[in-house]
Amino acid sequence: MTPLIEMNNISLRFGGNQALSDVSINLYPGEVVGLLGHNGAGKSTLIKVLAGAYKADSGQIKVEGKEVQINNPQDSQRQGIETIFQTLALADNLDAVANIFLGREKRKGFQLDEDTMEVEARKVLDRLRVKIPSLRVPVSNMSGGQRQTVAIGRAVYFKARVLIMDEPTAALGPEETQKVSELIQALKAEGVGIFLISHDLHDVFDLADRVTVMKNGRVVGSARTDQVSQDDVLGMIIGGVVPPQLR
């Protein structure tokens, strides 16, 4: 099977700091890859290269086997890559409909086509099987899980093939965490590939098919979650030690 995403030998320097050094990682359709590492390990920088926020100094990005140039977030979105940052990038004063179509509004002549956007927003949220009683209240009045659903709904509506999720269950209670987990499983079943950045090893082992651990801007190692224990992964995160079964 051809990977959805291949990032090969990605390097990036900020002044005197080598943020990424020859990093390679891939992602297959319907797969969740957990990206792990301490703060400063390089995982967020790597993902921002894929999201178009940073441009790598060297390396190659392929989407479904074809080399692409990602110079900005619009390039990333055109490749079907959508990013849900921990902050969710939602406009708190706007409702769910406005947030789903923010920056990509539907128009009827010179006016916003509010009716069509509301119908389409309801369809995509129903598809995700999450109920939000009213789509017309400001998202600031919604729960953390509902806000996460709006952000995921936006990505799904615009036909994301690849979803980057940064700490998707941070600050959520157990019930809402379970709902987000169910959303991730539903997206997997549709063939969406997901990069999951998280500090919660329990979440990663529950949701991810593979893990990739980074330290000091390099990849320590990658493994299927059924190949390694949480202690193995902690050893990779803290000490950069690859467990014997991966050597």
XYZ file of C-alpha atoms in Angstrom:
247
model
C 0.000 0.000 0.000
C 1.284 3.453 -0.887
C 1.634 5.725 2.154
C -0.658 8.719 2.331
C 2.269 10.783 3.609
C 6.002 10.285 3.356
C 8.346 12.812 4.923
C 11.914 11.917 3.987
C 15.089 13.371 5.512
C 13.453 16.576 6.706
C 15.897 19.074 8.206
C 15.252 22.558 9.555
C 17.460 25.040 11.369
C 16.413 28.152 13.283
C 19.545 30.296 13.515
C 22.023 28.242 15.538
C 19.424 25.663 16.574
C 19.103 22.493 14.520
C 15.399 21.842 15.115
C 15.099 18.819 12.798
C 17.845 16.532 11.511
C 17.089 14.090 8.683
C 13.682 13.135 10.049
C 11.701 10.512 8.124
C 8.174 9.395 8.946
C 5.212 7.983 7.042
C 1.483 7.471 7.434
C -0.858 4.996 5.737
C -4.584 5.274 4.967
C -6.761 4.455 7.966
C -3.781 4.530 10.328
C -3.093 6.510 13.490
C 0.565 7.282 14.172
C 1.347 8.634 17.626
C 4.151 11.196 17.587
C 5.857 11.339 20.969
C 8.688 13.167 22.682
C 9.467 15.741 25.345
C 8.854 19.438 24.741
C 11.553 20.552 22.321
C 11.950 17.071 20.816
C 10.923 18.394 17.400
C 7.539 16.740 16.953
C 5.540 19.982 16.740
C 8.130 21.497 14.385
C 7.922 18.459 12.119
C 4.141 18.630 12.017
C 4.246 22.364 11.294
C 6.389 21.606 8.245
C 3.656 19.270 7.011
C 0.988 21.862 7.884
C 2.837 24.544 5.924
C 3.648 26.762 8.895
C 7.395 26.162 8.403
C 9.357 25.374 5.249
C 12.034 22.720 5.621
C 15.613 23.546 4.638
C 15.926 20.154 2.967
C 14.048 16.900 2.529
C 11.111 15.599 0.578
C 7.366 15.322 1.172
C 5.228 12.890 -0.814
C 1.437 12.639 -0.811
C 0.160 9.295 -2.106
C 3.526 8.647 -3.733
C 3.805 11.987 -5.495
C 6.345 14.584 -4.405
C 4.697 17.870 -3.428
C 5.851 21.327 -2.388
C 4.282 22.671 0.810
C 5.279 26.290 1.261
C 2.287 27.560 3.254
C -0.906 26.328 4.974
C -2.919 26.697 1.769
C -0.586 24.264 -0.017
C -1.104 21.797 2.831
C -4.888 22.109 2.708
C -4.878 21.644 -1.059
C -3.218 18.267 -0.464
C -6.058 17.256 1.870
C -4.056 17.848 5.039
C -5.934 19.523 7.880
C -4.514 20.455 11.281
C -6.332 20.631 14.586
C -4.031 22.437 16.994
C -4.439 22.130 20.748
C -5.908 25.637 20.820
C -8.415 24.430 18.149
C -8.114 27.778 16.294
C -11.807 28.471 16.800
C -13.299 31.964 16.924
C -15.020 31.935 20.315
C -17.479 34.678 19.430
C -18.758 32.816 16.354
C -21.137 29.865 16.220
C -20.386 26.329 14.982
C -21.530 27.043 11.421
C -19.346 30.131 11.081
C -16.355 28.274 12.526
C -16.685 25.296 10.196
C -16.673 27.592 7.149
C -14.323 30.243 8.563
C -12.237 31.619 5.695
C -13.985 29.318 3.209
C -17.534 30.653 3.413
C -20.210 29.745 0.868
C -21.764 32.704 -0.909
C -24.887 33.438 -2.871
C -23.957 36.391 -5.014
C -22.411 38.969 -2.685
C -24.066 37.573 0.448
C -23.169 34.668 2.705
C -25.308 31.607 2.025
C -26.189 31.022 5.679
C -28.905 28.427 5.016
C -26.689 26.167 2.919
C -23.815 26.440 5.388
C -26.076 25.475 8.293
C -27.475 22.457 6.423
C -23.965 21.315 5.431
C -22.625 21.859 8.963
C -25.441 19.767 10.428
C -24.788 16.995 7.892
C -21.104 16.727 8.712
C -21.687 16.767 12.476
C -24.420 14.132 12.139
C -21.953 12.047 10.135
C -19.591 12.238 13.096
C -22.468 11.022 15.313
C -22.076 13.791 17.832
C -25.065 15.840 18.885
C -24.701 19.568 19.377
C -28.126 20.936 20.365
C -27.707 24.295 18.656
C -25.238 25.204 15.943
C -26.059 28.876 16.383
C -24.651 29.530 19.844
C -21.093 30.900 20.208
C -18.577 28.072 20.555
C -17.382 29.741 23.766
C -20.592 28.367 25.327
C -19.826 24.790 24.258
C -18.078 22.039 26.178
C -14.527 21.048 25.338
C -15.704 17.919 23.550
C -18.239 19.847 21.476
C -15.586 22.377 20.495
C -13.260 19.533 19.469
C -16.096 18.110 17.352
C -16.567 21.446 15.558
C -12.843 21.538 14.749
C -12.903 17.933 13.483
C -16.113 18.643 11.539
C -14.381 21.496 9.736
C -11.541 19.197 8.689
C -13.878 16.409 7.581
C -16.129 18.738 5.588
C -13.186 19.942 3.551
C -12.327 16.325 2.727
C -9.221 15.860 4.811
C -7.290 12.751 3.835
C -4.745 13.436 6.554
C -5.595 14.846 9.961
C -2.991 16.260 12.336
C -4.305 16.260 15.905
C -2.326 18.068 18.599
C -3.270 16.867 22.105
C -6.907 16.193 21.120
C -8.003 15.008 24.572
C -6.107 17.532 26.700
C -8.362 19.112 29.340
C -11.288 16.819 28.462
C -13.119 14.673 30.988
C -13.394 10.868 30.616
C -16.757 10.959 28.807
C -15.647 13.579 26.275
C -12.313 11.827 25.804
C -14.247 8.679 24.914
C -16.297 10.607 22.341
C -13.151 11.971 20.690
C -11.746 8.437 20.639
C -14.903 7.265 18.861
C -14.523 10.078 16.321
C -10.944 8.991 15.614
C -12.055 5.381 15.113
C -14.800 6.532 12.707
C -12.297 8.577 10.694
C -9.914 5.618 10.539
C -12.725 3.469 9.144
C -13.144 6.022 6.342
C -9.464 5.727 5.412
C -8.329 9.015 6.958
C -4.737 8.931 8.196
C -4.080 10.630 11.522
C -0.932 11.994 13.129
C -1.632 12.127 16.871
C 0.602 14.302 19.041
C 0.082 13.537 22.708
C 1.857 13.380 26.047
C -0.676 10.844 27.335
C 0.748 7.367 26.729
C -2.549 5.726 27.680
C -4.319 7.685 24.932
C -1.616 6.855 22.421
C -1.697 3.138 23.152
C -5.496 3.146 23.024
C -5.698 5.002 19.708
C -2.476 4.596 17.726
C -1.437 1.751 15.439
C 2.188 2.881 15.496
C 4.333 5.240 17.539
C 7.283 7.347 16.456
C 9.461 8.838 19.184
C 11.566 11.952 18.656
C 14.376 13.418 20.763
C 16.604 16.409 20.038
C 15.181 16.853 16.548
C 15.772 13.264 15.467
C 13.706 10.093 15.290
C 14.711 7.652 18.028
C 12.581 4.867 16.611
C 9.209 3.738 15.317
C 7.189 0.655 16.235
C 3.726 -0.828 16.161
C 2.022 -0.402 19.507
C 1.767 -4.180 19.850
C 5.581 -4.425 19.587
C 6.424 -2.223 22.545
C 5.304 -1.515 26.097
C 4.720 1.872 27.646
C 7.982 1.411 29.560
C 9.797 0.792 26.264
C 8.375 4.032 24.879
C 9.284 5.959 28.031
C 12.854 4.726 27.647
C 12.882 6.050 24.095
C 11.410 9.404 25.147
C 13.606 10.000 28.191
C 16.871 8.280 27.325
C 16.710 7.868 23.568
C 17.150 4.126 24.132
C 15.751 1.796 21.477
C 14.335 -1.390 23.057
C 16.065 -4.679 22.122
C 13.194 -5.985 19.969
C 13.550 -2.978 17.625
C 17.301 -3.154 17.167
